[in-house]
Amino acid sequence: MFDSAQFRSFPCNFCPRVLKSANGRSLHINSKHPDFSSDSEAEQGARTTIKLHPKLTAGIRFADRHDFDWADYHYVEVQSSEDTINRGLDLWMAEQIQVMQSTEGFTPPPWSSTKDLYKTIDAIEDGDVPFERVFFRYSGVIEENAPSWKTATYELCVRDVRAVVQQQMATPQFKEEFQTAPYRQYDQSGHRIYSNFMSGDWAWREADKIAEDPRTHGAMVVPVDGGLDKTTVSVATGSQQYHPYYVSPANLSNAARRGHGNGVIPVAFIPIVDMSKFEKKTKEFKRFARQLYHACIARIYAPLREGMTTPEVIKCPDGHFRRAIYSIGPIIADYPEQVWLTGIVQGWCPKCFAKPGDLNDKKVPRRNHEKTDFLLCYFDSGQLWDIFGVRDDVVPFTHSYPRADIHELIAPDLLHQLIKGTFKDHLVTWINDYIKLSNSEARALEIIQDIDHHIAAMPPYPGLRRFKDGRDFAQWTGDDSKALMKVYLPAIVGYVPDDMVECLSSFLGLCYILRRNAINVPALNQAKEELARFHRLREIFVETGTRTHCSLPRQHSLPHFITGVTEFGAANGTCSSITESKHIEAVKDTWRRTNRFEALYQMLTILVRMHKMQTLKRKFEEKGMLQGSTAAYMALAIQYESRVVPTPQQTHNSPEAEEAPSDDDDDDVVPLVGPRFASSVKLAKTKARGNSRSLHGLATELNLPQLVPAFLSFLYLDRYDREPLENLSDTMAFSGRIYTHHSATARFFTPSDTCGVGGMQQQTIRCNPEWHEKGRFDTVFVQGDGAEMKGLMVAQLRLLFSFVDTETGRSHECALVNWFPLVDDEPDPVTGMWMVEREEGIGGERDEEGGAPPLQVISLATVVRGAHLAPVFGDDGNIPGWVTYLDSLDVFSSFYVNHFVDHHAHELIMSCTNI
């Protein structure tokens, strides 16, 4: 008989994580899933017992929980190879043989080999949408000795997009994250808000068009977004490329599509025509390649064609069945892909008729199918190419679908057009070019090294990437560019003209507005102002000879972003970073699991199997069949001779030691599960160990003589609600215990990419003298009553502590802080950032007399969240080589309040929105 006690597990109430002890689970829940309401209590769940029918298993050959978890662990989680799975099955068999010898009972593993396991997965019906192969060939005249591309066969691997979309829409996990109808949202001031796709004008207009047919009244419009981008899986083995096409129903929220579920799924791999350089340059081949490209995409959407005019019934995430009308939604693609999709000439705009040499012309009309058709009727190929930027050798795939116009459906792309394009490829490169142009080679190298040192010396901040070598590294990613945007502006001040700094500042302001999850009309107006300022200031690069012009497609796309937000909602819901992140699981990881021979077919099989396992797992989770650990489940199943599912309330406390909290920087910023709440800051649950618990003992131990008068002043004000008297140490005393903490947790709504379903984020603020041996004392925003900087004040934490007032019995969470007052009543006109200086009293920290700076005790409730200070490096910008990110807050006296460090800080200080 098994003793179930030895298999006890402590699953989290809110996520799949399983802890080793009850105390560990409590720490995990407090840190990752905090209870924001003081008067709410968790409901006590009753024990659930599930008895499975021994014969009718719905075609799924997993005999029990253990079998499924074993298969899920090896095939999905760790992605074991065939040899590893066979080795695991052999060990499982060996263990059962040992059990047979000791108990005279023998239950062999359910699979004798990897092939048997694969057969079980293939038999799963949930999520079964296989890929099929569709072949294309050149249909024109094939002359003798024709080039190879005319005789080759091209293979499109495609799934039934209709079935895929129906499965996505039926996912219960999206119950709170989908909209059944277009809507218009307004804030408290009556300003229109653009957030999820269905809040945009395009969805509303599409519904109006559909509603012209009375038969569709009462139906639900389901726009199917598309996304495509080539990706390389291995440069070392010949740069093997794949061209996946992804789809997502636009009814899902932006957060759902950006998550790691099945909100975005690959439905096809478009064939890549690989020919010799000579053949690729011929006009005839270029025409064929584009026609093949559009024929493949048209085939992808073909199963939806009937449902674009006649409603069909589909299941929604909330479990209800609704009549749906499909539409082709926006297409997510970078600029080279947009050129192919729209059938325009390279260098022209896919949205309007602006010419390559004058992309800044604001009076040009927008493109659409009707205008293109008219031009094709009255102009020859040369005129179409030179005057209008139109190719007459290809018809976009949207021509054959109802209500679809490819020029209208091109979505704004934050990643390639703003972050990688305008910022990294343009502005950062141009600034380096200016430095090299205006200085000698040796001096230019010295300046660039200084800028890299500035970047590396930026003080730490929750979630901020540390560039230990500056920005000079070979392989850039989108995350690298986003991280550099946070610290690059203060690093270049003094080395380039003020107009260049202002130009960069205005672009960053524009970019941070466009990257929000929700954007209202005042914010859009602010974005227009920043855009106009950027266009005016970027001429400095032409005036200094760094550039001959600024007429570039990616920068020209910036005005279209404003329209794109009003059309499709917040741009982070149609960003190519979504599809690029999907490349990892859909292409790169699956490719690594193949033997490289005809890898695509193996990848497709893996994708289908993964989709089946994930779909089945979601189904089991929905039914409560995967709670707790596998061992606990199976032990209880044997004990009760049934499938008993232990709920978290059933597990028992364990005498195991309390788990220590992690001090890993990667956990400093994490998304929170759940709805949006007001911001709050709380001390870490774990108290610091080894410190004195008395007031005077703690002050002496930490060498903080200012603690005693600051603490007594706070206590006096709290007790008597009036300004403290002088020399309080002579009249007041505190004999209670003081508990120190090394961190606090701020929780707030943030419109950033890294946020939970409710847009909430958790930030760890550190005040730890032992952090990386040198200590870390973060800076924070404190709520004040002034008019400057939105009423916020900046302070550096010197101590976090809690205590109970022995006289009043009130509990307090407090911080000992050093203030950083504002230098001026207005932001710095060049950087757009507020400037602060460390407060120094008589005999300040840097005075020759060697005194200590003034400190004050404040309530932690007045702390809003973390703040980031970027040093003002001075006119020459040269700093000692020994200065690191751990020293910079102490080395410098003046700082910029860096509101570009994240979206919430930018919105706190600069935003017009009331979200």
mmCIF file of C-alpha atoms in Angstrom, residues 400-637:
data_model
loop_
_atom_site.group_PDB
_atom_site.id
_atom_site.type_symbol
_atom_site.label_atom_id
_atom_site.label_comp_id
_atom_site.label_asym_id
_atom_site.label_seq_id
_atom_site.Cartn_x
_atom_site.Cartn_y
_atom_site.Cartn_z
ATOM 1 C CA SER A 400 -10.774 37.894 -55.183
ATOM 2 C CA TYR A 401 -12.302 38.246 -51.704
ATOM 3 C CA PRO A 402 -15.306 40.285 -50.532
ATOM 4 C CA ARG A 403 -14.681 43.657 -48.890
ATOM 5 C CA ALA A 404 -10.884 43.147 -48.845
ATOM 6 C CA ASP A 405 -8.388 45.842 -49.909
ATOM 7 C CA ILE A 406 -4.735 45.046 -49.281
ATOM 8 C CA HIS A 407 -3.684 48.722 -49.085
ATOM 9 C CA GLU A 408 -6.210 49.302 -46.325
ATOM 10 C CA LEU A 409 -5.274 46.088 -44.512
ATOM 11 C CA ILE A 410 -1.529 46.726 -44.185
ATOM 12 C CA ALA A 411 -1.061 47.080 -40.430
ATOM 13 C CA PRO A 412 1.437 49.433 -38.752
ATOM 14 C CA ASP A 413 4.544 47.594 -37.597
ATOM 15 C CA LEU A 414 6.071 48.873 -34.369
ATOM 16 C CA LEU A 415 9.020 46.511 -34.429
ATOM 17 C CA HIS A 416 10.459 46.992 -37.914
ATOM 18 C CA GLN A 417 9.279 50.503 -38.706
ATOM 19 C CA LEU A 418 9.776 52.272 -35.365
ATOM 20 C CA ILE A 419 12.007 50.285 -33.028
ATOM 21 C CA LYS A 420 14.408 48.492 -35.350
ATOM 22 C CA GLY A 421 13.869 50.838 -38.284
ATOM 23 C CA THR A 422 13.698 54.504 -37.334
ATOM 24 C CA PHE A 423 15.449 54.197 -33.970
ATOM 25 C CA LYS A 424 18.170 51.572 -34.356
ATOM 26 C CA ASP A 425 18.902 51.538 -38.108
ATOM 27 C CA HIS A 426 18.409 55.279 -38.624
ATOM 28 C CA LEU A 427 18.858 57.533 -35.600
ATOM 29 C CA VAL A 428 21.500 55.527 -33.713
ATOM 30 C CA THR A 429 23.441 54.936 -36.940
ATOM 31 C CA TRP A 430 23.143 58.578 -38.004
ATOM 32 C CA ILE A 431 24.391 59.841 -34.640
ATOM 33 C CA ASN A 432 27.452 57.604 -34.910
ATOM 34 C CA ASP A 433 27.966 58.808 -38.493
ATOM 35 C CA TYR A 434 27.809 62.430 -37.315
ATOM 36 C CA ILE A 435 30.389 61.767 -34.588
ATOM 37 C CA LYS A 436 32.742 60.179 -37.125
ATOM 38 C CA LEU A 437 32.134 62.962 -39.640
ATOM 39 C CA SER A 438 32.749 65.862 -37.231
ATOM 40 C CA ASN A 439 35.778 64.436 -35.379
ATOM 41 C CA SER A 440 39.074 62.830 -36.168
ATOM 42 C CA GLU A 441 39.081 59.062 -36.315
ATOM 43 C CA ALA A 442 40.782 58.724 -32.936
ATOM 44 C CA ARG A 443 38.508 61.275 -31.233
ATOM 45 C CA ALA A 444 35.378 59.755 -32.780
ATOM 46 C CA LEU A 445 36.354 56.316 -31.435
ATOM 47 C CA GLU A 446 36.952 57.833 -28.000
ATOM 48 C CA ILE A 447 33.541 59.532 -27.987
ATOM 49 C CA ILE A 448 31.726 56.371 -29.063
ATOM 50 C CA GLN A 449 33.519 54.432 -26.314
ATOM 51 C CA ASP A 450 32.486 57.105 -23.798
ATOM 52 C CA ILE A 451 28.850 56.790 -24.901
ATOM 53 C CA ASP A 452 29.072 53.025 -24.481
ATOM 54 C CA HIS A 453 30.502 53.570 -21.000
ATOM 55 C CA HIS A 454 27.599 55.904 -20.184
ATOM 56 C CA ILE A 455 25.146 53.212 -21.235
ATOM 57 C CA ALA A 456 26.955 50.548 -19.201
ATOM 58 C CA ALA A 457 27.027 52.832 -16.122
ATOM 59 C CA MET A 458 23.282 53.487 -16.000
ATOM 60 C CA PRO A 459 21.952 52.758 -12.491
ATOM 61 C CA PRO A 460 19.991 49.514 -12.073
ATOM 62 C CA TYR A 461 16.234 49.503 -12.382
ATOM 63 C CA PRO A 462 13.645 46.697 -12.201
ATOM 64 C CA GLY A 463 13.560 44.926 -15.557
ATOM 65 C CA LEU A 464 16.189 47.190 -17.153
ATOM 66 C CA ARG A 465 18.687 45.304 -19.264
ATOM 67 C CA ARG A 466 22.305 46.039 -18.402
ATOM 68 C CA PHE A 467 24.552 46.701 -21.407
ATOM 69 C CA LYS A 468 27.882 45.778 -19.860
ATOM 70 C CA ASP A 469 29.748 46.723 -23.057
ATOM 71 C CA GLY A 470 27.449 49.495 -24.229
ATOM 72 C CA ARG A 471 25.511 49.198 -27.450
ATOM 73 C CA ASP A 472 28.346 47.826 -29.564
ATOM 74 C CA PHE A 473 27.405 44.186 -30.151
ATOM 75 C CA ALA A 474 27.049 42.223 -33.355
ATOM 76 C CA GLN A 475 23.650 40.503 -33.335
ATOM 77 C CA TRP A 476 20.737 42.853 -32.609
ATOM 78 C CA THR A 477 17.271 41.694 -31.642
ATOM 79 C CA GLY A 478 14.060 43.629 -31.194
ATOM 80 C CA ASP A 479 14.435 43.352 -27.407
ATOM 81 C CA ASP A 480 17.946 44.807 -27.662
ATOM 82 C CA SER A 481 16.603 47.846 -29.508
ATOM 83 C CA LYS A 482 13.782 48.315 -26.992
ATOM 84 C CA ALA A 483 16.252 48.139 -24.107
ATOM 85 C CA LEU A 484 18.624 50.637 -25.722
ATOM 86 C CA MET A 485 15.774 53.111 -26.248
ATOM 87 C CA LYS A 486 15.448 53.363 -22.461
ATOM 88 C CA VAL A 487 18.969 54.645 -21.801
ATOM 89 C CA TYR A 488 20.411 56.000 -25.068
ATOM 90 C CA LEU A 489 19.153 59.598 -24.854
ATOM 91 C CA PRO A 490 20.991 60.721 -21.667
ATOM 92 C CA ALA A 491 24.116 58.860 -22.820
ATOM 93 C CA ILE A 492 24.678 61.100 -25.886
ATOM 94 C CA VAL A 493 24.030 64.512 -24.297
ATOM 95 C CA GLY A 494 27.037 66.794 -24.803
ATOM 96 C CA TYR A 495 28.512 64.849 -27.692
ATOM 97 C CA VAL A 496 26.040 65.830 -30.412
ATOM 98 C CA PRO A 497 24.174 69.089 -31.183
ATOM 99 C CA ASP A 498 21.160 69.902 -29.030
ATOM 100 C CA ASP A 499 18.876 69.597 -32.061
ATOM 101 C CA MET A 500 19.910 65.948 -32.464
ATOM 102 C CA VAL A 501 19.151 65.260 -28.804
ATOM 103 C CA GLU A 502 15.776 67.012 -29.148
ATOM 104 C CA CYS A 503 15.082 65.050 -32.340
ATOM 105 C CA LEU A 504 15.716 61.768 -30.542
ATOM 106 C CA SER A 505 13.639 62.907 -27.564
ATOM 107 C CA SER A 506 10.645 63.771 -29.753
ATOM 108 C CA PHE A 507 10.862 60.414 -31.552
ATOM 109 C CA LEU A 508 11.001 58.500 -28.268
ATOM 110 C CA GLY A 509 7.977 60.439 -27.025
ATOM 111 C CA LEU A 510 6.094 59.502 -30.203
ATOM 112 C CA CYS A 511 7.183 55.872 -29.985
ATOM 113 C CA TYR A 512 6.173 55.447 -26.358
ATOM 114 C CA ILE A 513 2.693 56.782 -27.061
ATOM 115 C CA LEU A 514 2.224 54.448 -30.026
ATOM 116 C CA ARG A 515 3.392 51.451 -27.997
ATOM 117 C CA ARG A 516 0.675 51.759 -25.368
ATOM 118 C CA ASN A 517 -2.054 49.184 -24.898
ATOM 119 C CA ALA A 518 -4.713 51.891 -24.856
ATOM 120 C CA ILE A 519 -4.465 55.269 -26.575
ATOM 121 C CA ASN A 520 -7.022 58.038 -26.260
ATOM 122 C CA VAL A 521 -7.584 61.034 -28.519
ATOM 123 C CA PRO A 522 -5.522 63.521 -26.449
ATOM 124 C CA ALA A 523 -2.614 61.069 -26.557
ATOM 125 C CA LEU A 524 -2.998 60.778 -30.346
ATOM 126 C CA ASN A 525 -2.950 64.572 -30.613
ATOM 127 C CA GLN A 526 0.187 64.589 -28.496
ATOM 128 C CA ALA A 527 1.684 61.973 -30.842
ATOM 129 C CA LYS A 528 0.931 64.229 -33.821
ATOM 130 C CA GLU A 529 2.757 67.094 -32.128
ATOM 131 C CA GLU A 530 5.765 64.894 -31.392
ATOM 132 C CA LEU A 531 5.754 63.685 -35.004
ATOM 133 C CA ALA A 532 5.703 67.233 -36.403
ATOM 134 C CA ARG A 533 8.545 68.177 -34.043
ATOM 135 C CA PHE A 534 10.536 65.120 -35.101
ATOM 136 C CA HIS A 535 10.090 65.925 -38.797
ATOM 137 C CA ARG A 536 11.322 69.469 -38.183
ATOM 138 C CA LEU A 537 14.306 68.511 -36.043
ATOM 139 C CA ARG A 538 15.570 65.597 -38.141
ATOM 140 C CA GLU A 539 16.744 68.095 -40.759
ATOM 141 C CA ILE A 540 19.786 68.626 -38.517
ATOM 142 C CA PHE A 541 21.206 65.445 -40.007
ATOM 143 C CA VAL A 542 20.948 66.955 -43.489
ATOM 144 C CA GLU A 543 22.292 70.338 -42.376
ATOM 145 C CA THR A 544 25.390 68.730 -40.820
ATOM 146 C CA GLY A 545 26.056 66.620 -43.921
ATOM 147 C CA THR A 546 25.327 63.349 -42.135
ATOM 148 C CA ARG A 547 22.481 62.621 -44.562
ATOM 149 C CA THR A 548 21.553 63.859 -48.008
ATOM 150 C CA HIS A 549 17.836 63.367 -47.335
ATOM 151 C CA CYS A 550 15.390 61.819 -44.863
ATOM 152 C CA SER A 551 12.902 60.491 -47.404
ATOM 153 C CA LEU A 552 12.789 56.871 -46.226
ATOM 154 C CA PRO A 553 9.863 54.406 -46.337
ATOM 155 C CA ARG A 554 10.101 53.376 -42.693
ATOM 156 C CA GLN A 555 10.097 56.980 -41.475
ATOM 157 C CA HIS A 556 7.385 57.853 -43.976
ATOM 158 C CA SER A 557 5.204 55.204 -42.313
ATOM 159 C CA LEU A 558 5.075 57.243 -39.067
ATOM 160 C CA PRO A 559 2.093 59.430 -40.108
ATOM 161 C CA HIS A 560 0.248 56.259 -41.143
ATOM 162 C CA PHE A 561 0.666 54.970 -37.570
ATOM 163 C CA ILE A 562 -1.721 57.631 -36.286
ATOM 164 C CA THR A 563 -4.353 56.494 -38.783
ATOM 165 C CA GLY A 564 -3.474 52.864 -38.075
ATOM 166 C CA VAL A 565 -4.343 53.303 -34.393
ATOM 167 C CA THR A 566 -7.768 54.747 -35.210
ATOM 168 C CA GLU A 567 -8.358 51.958 -37.737
ATOM 169 C CA PHE A 568 -7.059 48.854 -35.924
ATOM 170 C CA GLY A 569 -6.708 49.864 -32.276
ATOM 171 C CA ALA A 570 -3.424 50.010 -30.366
ATOM 172 C CA ALA A 571 -0.516 49.142 -32.634
ATOM 173 C CA ASN A 572 0.994 46.571 -30.265
ATOM 174 C CA GLY A 573 -1.852 44.257 -31.249
ATOM 175 C CA THR A 574 -0.697 44.208 -34.892
ATOM 176 C CA CYS A 575 3.062 44.248 -34.357
ATOM 177 C CA SER A 576 5.406 41.824 -36.089
ATOM 178 C CA SER A 577 6.992 41.056 -32.711
ATOM 179 C CA ILE A 578 3.975 38.759 -32.241
ATOM 180 C CA THR A 579 4.843 36.651 -35.270
ATOM 181 C CA GLU A 580 8.578 36.807 -34.577
ATOM 182 C CA SER A 581 8.021 35.406 -31.101
ATOM 183 C CA LYS A 582 5.943 32.608 -32.657
ATOM 184 C CA HIS A 583 8.866 31.727 -34.917
ATOM 185 C CA ILE A 584 10.624 30.224 -31.903
ATOM 186 C CA GLU A 585 8.027 27.568 -31.121
ATOM 187 C CA ALA A 586 6.606 27.141 -34.637
ATOM 188 C CA VAL A 587 9.827 27.048 -36.644
ATOM 189 C CA LYS A 588 13.087 27.158 -34.726
ATOM 190 C CA ASP A 589 12.265 24.670 -31.942
ATOM 191 C CA THR A 590 10.529 22.253 -34.304
ATOM 192 C CA TRP A 591 13.426 22.410 -36.764
ATOM 193 C CA ARG A 592 15.892 21.495 -34.008
ATOM 194 C CA ARG A 593 13.862 18.352 -33.301
ATOM 195 C CA THR A 594 14.199 17.066 -36.871
ATOM 196 C CA ASN A 595 17.008 15.031 -38.430
ATOM 197 C CA ARG A 596 17.395 17.777 -41.102
ATOM 198 C CA PHE A 597 16.336 15.461 -43.969
ATOM 199 C CA GLU A 598 13.183 16.911 -45.550
ATOM 200 C CA ALA A 599 12.856 18.796 -42.299
ATOM 201 C CA LEU A 600 9.669 20.653 -43.223
ATOM 202 C CA TYR A 601 7.493 17.521 -43.216
ATOM 203 C CA GLN A 602 8.841 16.513 -39.821
ATOM 204 C CA MET A 603 8.220 20.055 -38.548
ATOM 205 C CA LEU A 604 4.604 19.944 -39.712
ATOM 206 C CA THR A 605 4.034 16.628 -37.938
ATOM 207 C CA ILE A 606 5.561 18.036 -34.744
ATOM 208 C CA LEU A 607 3.397 21.156 -34.960
ATOM 209 C CA VAL A 608 0.201 19.124 -35.292
ATOM 210 C CA ARG A 609 1.161 16.825 -32.419
ATOM 211 C CA MET A 610 2.098 19.767 -30.192
ATOM 212 C CA HIS A 611 -1.200 21.449 -31.028
ATOM 213 C CA LYS A 612 -3.103 18.279 -30.124
ATOM 214 C CA MET A 613 -1.307 17.855 -26.798
ATOM 215 C CA GLN A 614 -1.783 21.508 -25.874
ATOM 216 C CA THR A 615 -5.469 21.440 -26.812
ATOM 217 C CA LEU A 616 -6.048 18.258 -24.827
ATOM 218 C CA LYS A 617 -4.156 19.692 -21.854
ATOM 219 C CA ARG A 618 -6.334 22.804 -21.855
ATOM 220 C CA LYS A 619 -9.386 20.557 -21.926
ATOM 221 C CA PHE A 620 -8.140 18.516 -18.948
ATOM 222 C CA GLU A 621 -7.247 21.684 -17.025
ATOM 223 C CA GLU A 622 -10.712 23.103 -17.664
ATOM 224 C CA LYS A 623 -12.223 19.968 -16.132
ATOM 225 C CA GLY A 624 -9.918 20.150 -13.099
ATOM 226 C CA MET A 625 -8.109 16.912 -13.962
ATOM 227 C CA LEU A 626 -4.540 18.276 -13.742
ATOM 228 C CA GLN A 627 -4.514 19.841 -10.278
ATOM 229 C CA GLY A 628 -1.545 19.086 -8.060
ATOM 230 C CA SER A 629 1.471 16.976 -8.918
ATOM 231 C CA THR A 630 1.343 13.686 -10.773
ATOM 232 C CA ALA A 631 2.678 11.734 -7.788
ATOM 233 C CA ALA A 632 0.071 13.162 -5.415
ATOM 234 C CA TYR A 633 -2.722 12.459 -7.892
ATOM 235 C CA MET A 634 -1.681 8.855 -8.497
ATOM 236 C CA ALA A 635 -1.056 8.114 -4.801
ATOM 237 C CA LEU A 636 -4.527 9.328 -3.869
ATOM 238 C CA ALA A 637 -6.014 7.467 -6.833
#
